[in-house]
XYZ file of C-alpha atoms in Angstrom:
367
model
C 19.989 -17.558 16.227
C 20.657 -20.068 13.364
C 19.917 -22.935 15.942
C 16.571 -21.675 17.129
C 13.579 -24.002 16.664
C 10.270 -22.630 15.485
C 9.019 -22.897 19.055
C 11.900 -20.991 20.422
C 11.757 -18.355 17.693
C 7.911 -17.836 18.425
C 8.755 -17.345 22.109
C 11.107 -14.601 21.265
C 8.873 -12.771 18.836
C 5.875 -12.903 21.253
C 8.107 -11.340 23.929
C 8.627 -8.267 21.745
C 5.800 -5.886 21.849
C 5.141 -4.920 18.259
C 1.737 -3.269 18.411
C 1.753 -0.948 15.615
C 3.236 1.652 15.271
C 6.033 0.310 17.523
C 7.635 -2.228 15.117
C 11.284 -0.922 15.572
C 12.437 -3.547 18.133
C 11.073 -6.529 16.273
C 12.298 -5.171 12.993
C 15.854 -4.967 14.466
C 15.688 -8.549 15.929
C 14.532 -10.059 12.541
C 17.358 -8.034 10.655
C 19.844 -9.673 12.939
C 18.278 -13.024 12.577
C 18.263 -12.913 8.821
C 21.925 -11.660 8.682
C 22.771 -14.690 10.717
C 20.971 -16.887 8.089
C 23.261 -15.210 5.443
C 20.545 -13.077 3.791
C 21.296 -9.879 1.965
C 19.064 -7.186 3.605
C 17.506 -3.941 2.363
C 15.305 -1.837 4.427
C 12.333 0.518 3.632
C 11.807 2.735 6.797
C 8.285 4.559 6.816
C 9.489 6.696 9.809
C 10.184 6.455 13.414
C 12.341 3.204 12.976
C 9.324 1.322 11.378
C 11.375 -0.866 9.023
C 10.030 -3.121 6.277
C 12.611 -5.791 5.682
C 13.485 -7.060 2.159
C 15.728 -10.086 2.287
C 17.123 -12.452 -0.361
C 19.527 -15.387 -0.504
C 20.941 -17.398 -3.360
C 20.717 -16.960 -7.086
C 18.466 -17.999 -9.866
C 16.036 -16.954 -12.590
C 12.998 -16.906 -10.307
C 12.416 -16.727 -6.629
C 9.612 -17.600 -4.142
C 8.859 -14.916 -1.655
C 7.654 -15.616 1.848
C 5.677 -12.818 3.393
C 4.793 -11.817 6.937
C 3.811 -8.797 8.885
C 5.597 -7.748 12.087
C 2.901 -5.684 13.730
C 0.064 -6.737 15.886
C -3.163 -5.114 16.970
C -3.228 -3.601 20.541
C -4.050 -5.517 23.648
C -7.912 -5.794 23.559
C -9.797 -6.095 26.912
C -6.529 -6.534 28.887
C -8.482 -7.385 32.001
C -9.960 -10.360 30.201
C -6.706 -11.943 29.297
C -5.853 -15.036 31.189
C -2.273 -14.856 30.410
C 0.372 -12.165 29.865
C -0.075 -11.176 26.250
C 3.641 -10.757 25.876
C 4.732 -14.149 27.188
C 4.269 -17.374 25.158
C 2.239 -19.529 27.588
C 1.249 -23.070 26.900
C -2.054 -24.477 28.178
C -2.955 -27.991 27.094
C -2.582 -28.199 23.262
C -2.490 -24.500 22.563
C -0.029 -21.556 22.920
C -1.468 -18.159 24.047
C -0.096 -14.713 23.516
C -0.655 -11.527 21.429
C 0.191 -12.204 17.773
C 0.754 -15.930 18.357
C -1.658 -16.751 15.614
C -1.726 -13.487 13.638
C 0.995 -13.854 12.594
C 4.224 -14.599 14.596
C 3.697 -18.361 14.382
C 3.597 -18.199 10.489
C 6.802 -16.022 10.466
C 8.500 -18.480 12.907
C 7.609 -21.399 10.740
C 8.876 -20.138 7.379
C 12.088 -18.553 8.842
C 13.057 -21.842 10.476
C 11.938 -23.941 7.544
C 14.181 -22.093 5.054
C 17.226 -21.749 7.109
C 19.080 -24.629 5.365
C 17.385 -24.131 1.845
C 20.227 -23.769 -0.649
C 18.111 -22.131 -3.434
C 17.014 -18.665 -4.474
C 14.552 -17.270 -1.813
C 13.109 -13.960 -0.895
C 11.409 -12.594 2.326
C 9.305 -9.502 2.882
C 8.502 -8.709 6.482
C 6.392 -5.511 6.651
C 4.957 -3.078 9.130
C 1.653 -1.356 9.489
C -0.444 -4.262 8.099
C -2.926 -4.030 10.997
C -3.479 -0.301 10.133
C -3.608 0.913 6.542
C -0.780 -1.287 4.930
C 1.462 1.768 4.758
C 4.539 -0.524 4.837
C 3.576 -2.735 1.939
C 2.510 0.120 -0.194
C 5.718 1.947 0.416
C 7.864 -1.023 -0.392
C 5.923 -1.497 -3.805
C 6.432 2.249 -4.546
C 10.227 2.432 -3.605
C 11.411 -1.110 -4.425
C 9.437 -2.514 -7.408
C 12.610 -4.174 -8.757
C 12.563 -6.481 -5.632
C 9.562 -8.313 -6.994
C 10.574 -8.625 -10.766
C 11.897 -12.215 -10.595
C 9.328 -13.451 -7.957
C 6.966 -16.037 -9.426
C 5.078 -16.929 -6.232
C 4.172 -15.188 -2.805
C 3.420 -17.319 0.167
C 1.871 -15.520 3.030
C 1.803 -17.442 6.300
C -1.293 -15.629 7.775
C -3.475 -17.956 10.015
C -6.249 -19.985 8.387
C -8.830 -17.803 10.313
C -11.651 -20.413 11.218
C -10.691 -22.680 8.224
C -8.868 -26.008 8.617
C -5.229 -26.647 8.112
C -5.859 -28.178 4.668
C -7.003 -24.880 3.458
C -5.233 -22.264 1.281
C -6.429 -18.822 0.722
C -6.106 -17.823 -2.927
C -8.402 -14.695 -2.915
C -9.709 -11.938 -0.748
C -12.340 -9.283 -0.899
C -11.669 -5.559 -1.295
C -12.491 -2.790 1.047
C -13.884 0.774 1.126
C -14.962 3.223 3.903
C -17.700 5.804 3.179
C -18.386 8.953 5.223
C -22.164 9.748 5.651
C -23.290 13.166 6.659
C -26.899 13.932 7.603
C -27.908 17.603 7.959
C -30.837 18.404 10.253
C -32.323 21.792 11.502
C -31.446 23.181 14.935
C -34.234 24.410 17.175
C -34.626 24.892 20.934
C -35.815 21.775 22.425
C -38.857 23.683 23.797
C -39.825 24.077 20.079
C -38.654 20.630 19.047
C -41.258 20.286 16.241
C -39.663 23.154 14.431
C -36.415 21.386 14.111
C -35.154 18.434 12.167
C -33.271 15.852 14.376
C -30.310 14.831 12.524
C -29.404 11.908 14.926
C -32.971 10.434 14.377
C -32.674 10.751 10.753
C -29.241 9.125 10.732
C -30.662 6.313 12.957
C -33.279 5.585 10.406
C -30.700 5.541 7.543
C -28.489 3.119 9.319
C -31.413 0.856 10.142
C -32.257 0.731 6.493
C -28.723 -0.035 5.583
C -28.722 -3.213 7.674
C -32.328 -4.176 6.726
C -31.441 -3.851 2.971
C -27.886 -5.428 3.313
C -28.504 -8.455 1.079
C -29.862 -6.285 -1.682
C -26.750 -3.999 -1.753
C -24.515 -6.719 -3.014
C -24.153 -9.255 -5.852
C -21.401 -11.283 -4.177
C -22.075 -13.451 -1.074
C -18.566 -12.439 0.221
C -19.431 -8.764 0.461
C -20.142 -7.238 3.825
C -21.185 -3.843 5.392
C -21.084 -2.414 8.852
C -21.493 0.899 10.668
C -17.965 1.450 12.122
C -18.269 4.920 13.679
C -21.012 7.280 14.766
C -20.920 11.005 15.829
C -23.581 13.499 16.596
C -24.542 15.587 19.638
C -26.859 18.332 20.767
C -25.468 21.720 21.300
C -26.924 22.963 24.592
C -30.733 22.298 24.746
C -31.064 22.164 21.006
C -32.299 19.657 18.390
C -29.114 18.208 16.828
C -28.425 19.693 13.518
C -25.604 17.382 12.266
C -24.780 13.751 12.505
C -22.215 11.526 10.741
C -21.291 7.926 10.503
C -18.704 5.689 8.676
C -19.767 2.702 6.736
C -17.197 0.043 6.066
C -17.710 -2.276 3.069
C -16.040 -5.325 2.093
C -16.324 -5.969 -1.748
C -16.492 -9.310 -3.296
C -16.202 -9.774 -7.036
C -19.258 -8.323 -8.762
C -19.609 -5.425 -6.306
C -17.645 -2.137 -6.872
C -17.227 1.082 -5.065
C -19.592 2.732 -7.611
C -22.299 0.096 -7.412
C -22.524 0.238 -3.650
C -22.380 4.017 -3.584
C -25.262 4.114 -5.990
C -27.421 1.686 -3.870
C -26.677 3.632 -0.748
C -27.698 6.926 -2.241
C -31.047 5.311 -3.232
C -31.810 4.741 0.465
C -32.085 8.423 1.251
C -31.103 11.002 -1.472
C -30.920 13.767 1.193
C -28.043 12.010 2.747
C -24.511 12.991 1.695
C -22.210 9.934 1.110
C -18.577 10.156 0.013
C -15.612 8.005 0.086
C -13.357 8.582 3.095
C -9.858 9.980 2.411
C -7.009 7.930 3.522
C -3.153 8.082 3.080
C -2.841 4.746 1.225
C -4.971 3.290 -1.626
C -8.013 1.380 -0.793
C -7.777 -2.481 -1.340
C -9.321 -4.243 -4.261
C -10.342 -7.865 -4.345
C -8.211 -10.580 -6.038
C -8.322 -14.170 -6.924
C -5.590 -16.563 -8.220
C -6.956 -19.903 -9.466
C -3.554 -21.083 -10.614
C 0.044 -20.615 -9.180
C 3.452 -22.234 -9.526
C 4.045 -25.463 -7.772
C 0.285 -25.940 -7.136
C 0.286 -29.649 -7.440
C 3.348 -30.036 -5.243
C 1.813 -27.880 -2.532
C -1.446 -29.704 -2.677
C 0.167 -33.200 -2.406
C 2.217 -32.154 0.614
C -0.802 -30.926 2.372
C -2.931 -33.958 1.522
C -0.227 -36.230 2.589
C 0.497 -34.501 5.925
C -3.063 -33.467 6.808
C -4.854 -36.424 5.305
C -7.435 -34.229 3.436
C -7.630 -32.657 -0.004
C -6.852 -28.889 -0.206
C -9.828 -26.632 0.261
C -9.394 -23.219 -1.371
C -10.839 -20.300 0.476
C -11.878 -16.884 -0.695
C -11.516 -14.738 2.393
C -13.884 -12.011 3.572
C -11.232 -9.796 5.025
C -8.280 -7.722 3.599
C -4.563 -7.499 4.214
C -1.199 -6.976 2.755
C -1.869 -9.727 0.428
C -4.302 -7.412 -1.407
C -1.437 -4.993 -1.807
C 0.991 -7.666 -3.143
C -1.672 -9.006 -5.498
C -1.563 -5.709 -7.389
C 1.813 -6.851 -8.668
C -0.012 -9.712 -10.663
C 2.217 -12.375 -8.878
C 0.114 -15.222 -7.558
C -0.414 -14.943 -3.714
C -1.545 -17.805 -1.550
C -1.937 -17.810 2.221
C -0.660 -21.003 3.885
C -0.572 -20.721 7.693
C -1.365 -22.076 11.133
C -4.661 -22.653 12.923
C -5.551 -20.738 16.005
C -8.263 -18.390 17.148
C -9.268 -15.194 19.109
C -7.254 -12.982 16.587
C -7.820 -9.367 17.367
C -9.378 -9.969 20.728
C -8.299 -11.364 24.242
C -6.731 -14.763 24.827
C -5.437 -15.170 21.216
C -4.205 -18.804 20.828
C -2.403 -21.043 18.448
C -2.967 -24.808 17.969
C 0.550 -26.139 18.603
C -0.107 -29.172 16.357
C -0.928 -26.962 13.479
C 2.303 -25.105 14.134
C 4.398 -28.223 13.941
C 2.435 -29.477 10.833
C 2.927 -26.138 8.835
C 6.636 -26.093 9.660
C 7.078 -29.661 8.474
C 5.012 -29.013 5.323
C 7.114 -25.900 4.544
C 10.363 -27.769 5.070
C 9.221 -30.430 2.716
C 8.087 -27.998 0.119
C 11.577 -26.270 0.103
C 13.202 -29.660 0.166
C 11.229 -30.807 -2.908
C 12.306 -27.452 -4.791
C 15.922 -28.387 -4.344
C 15.335 -31.613 -6.263
C 13.765 -29.855 -9.404
């Protein structure tokens, strides 16, 4: 496995179905690969063989940590895929396959870039990122000492519509609220005596979208209705309807501030934070980080453009890792159609990222 190129490794990773919660096979594959690269391996299993991998090699006072998640979303609209999602397929200048952009190309890039790096390096490969980040949260809870000498975390998630000269140094946070609307049941024959909860909820949801801009201070905040439920029992006016509201929170907006504004839309509606197994994610931003000038110079030389920093309107395991207070940057490939059919990777960006990461690691050995 030591001799695999980044293209060959990507092919093997795409061929492994790692739709969460089925990450066991890809975890075992990566453990064998990292052992072949002489890494010391520790594992945090969250159940059913779903293994987070903590790897380290070398010695030193501080280490850089490369991060990737092993899971993918499911196959969306399988009938609309033009290729086999679990086979790396080249068409023109792109590769196609599930997870090829998000984020098996990033993992393939840094694992091959660092295989000959003689310095002190750490790797975290997590599970469940595409769900509720249970893998990353469990690692932080059970293995906090693993991060104590880490001074920079590099996540190789895709650029997500940005160019290859972009680095993500911040992300929004996320909350999900449950909305309950109570009506009054009545026989449909006496409809005027009832209160239609679905109709009332529909009005509330329309106002949420109409007032979206006034709900937030940050231009990065977002809101959407993610789930709706309600029905008539027999030939009756529906007495109960519910929905879930997903909110992405930029700096300046908080769970409390958004909840207060939602309650002002209709005080008769009950709104509460939805319970979940892991903590909700808060926003982060790192304006400075170790080796910033070095990384910027490499990108400008290789891409021909100055670095553009991106504050991303999405959440991920990077939000979890940012709670450590260690700078986190996202430095990845360029592709598209993540989380939908015909996910693709621009091959040129894959090669460029691999060369940039190789150069970065080579420069570190000269310090």
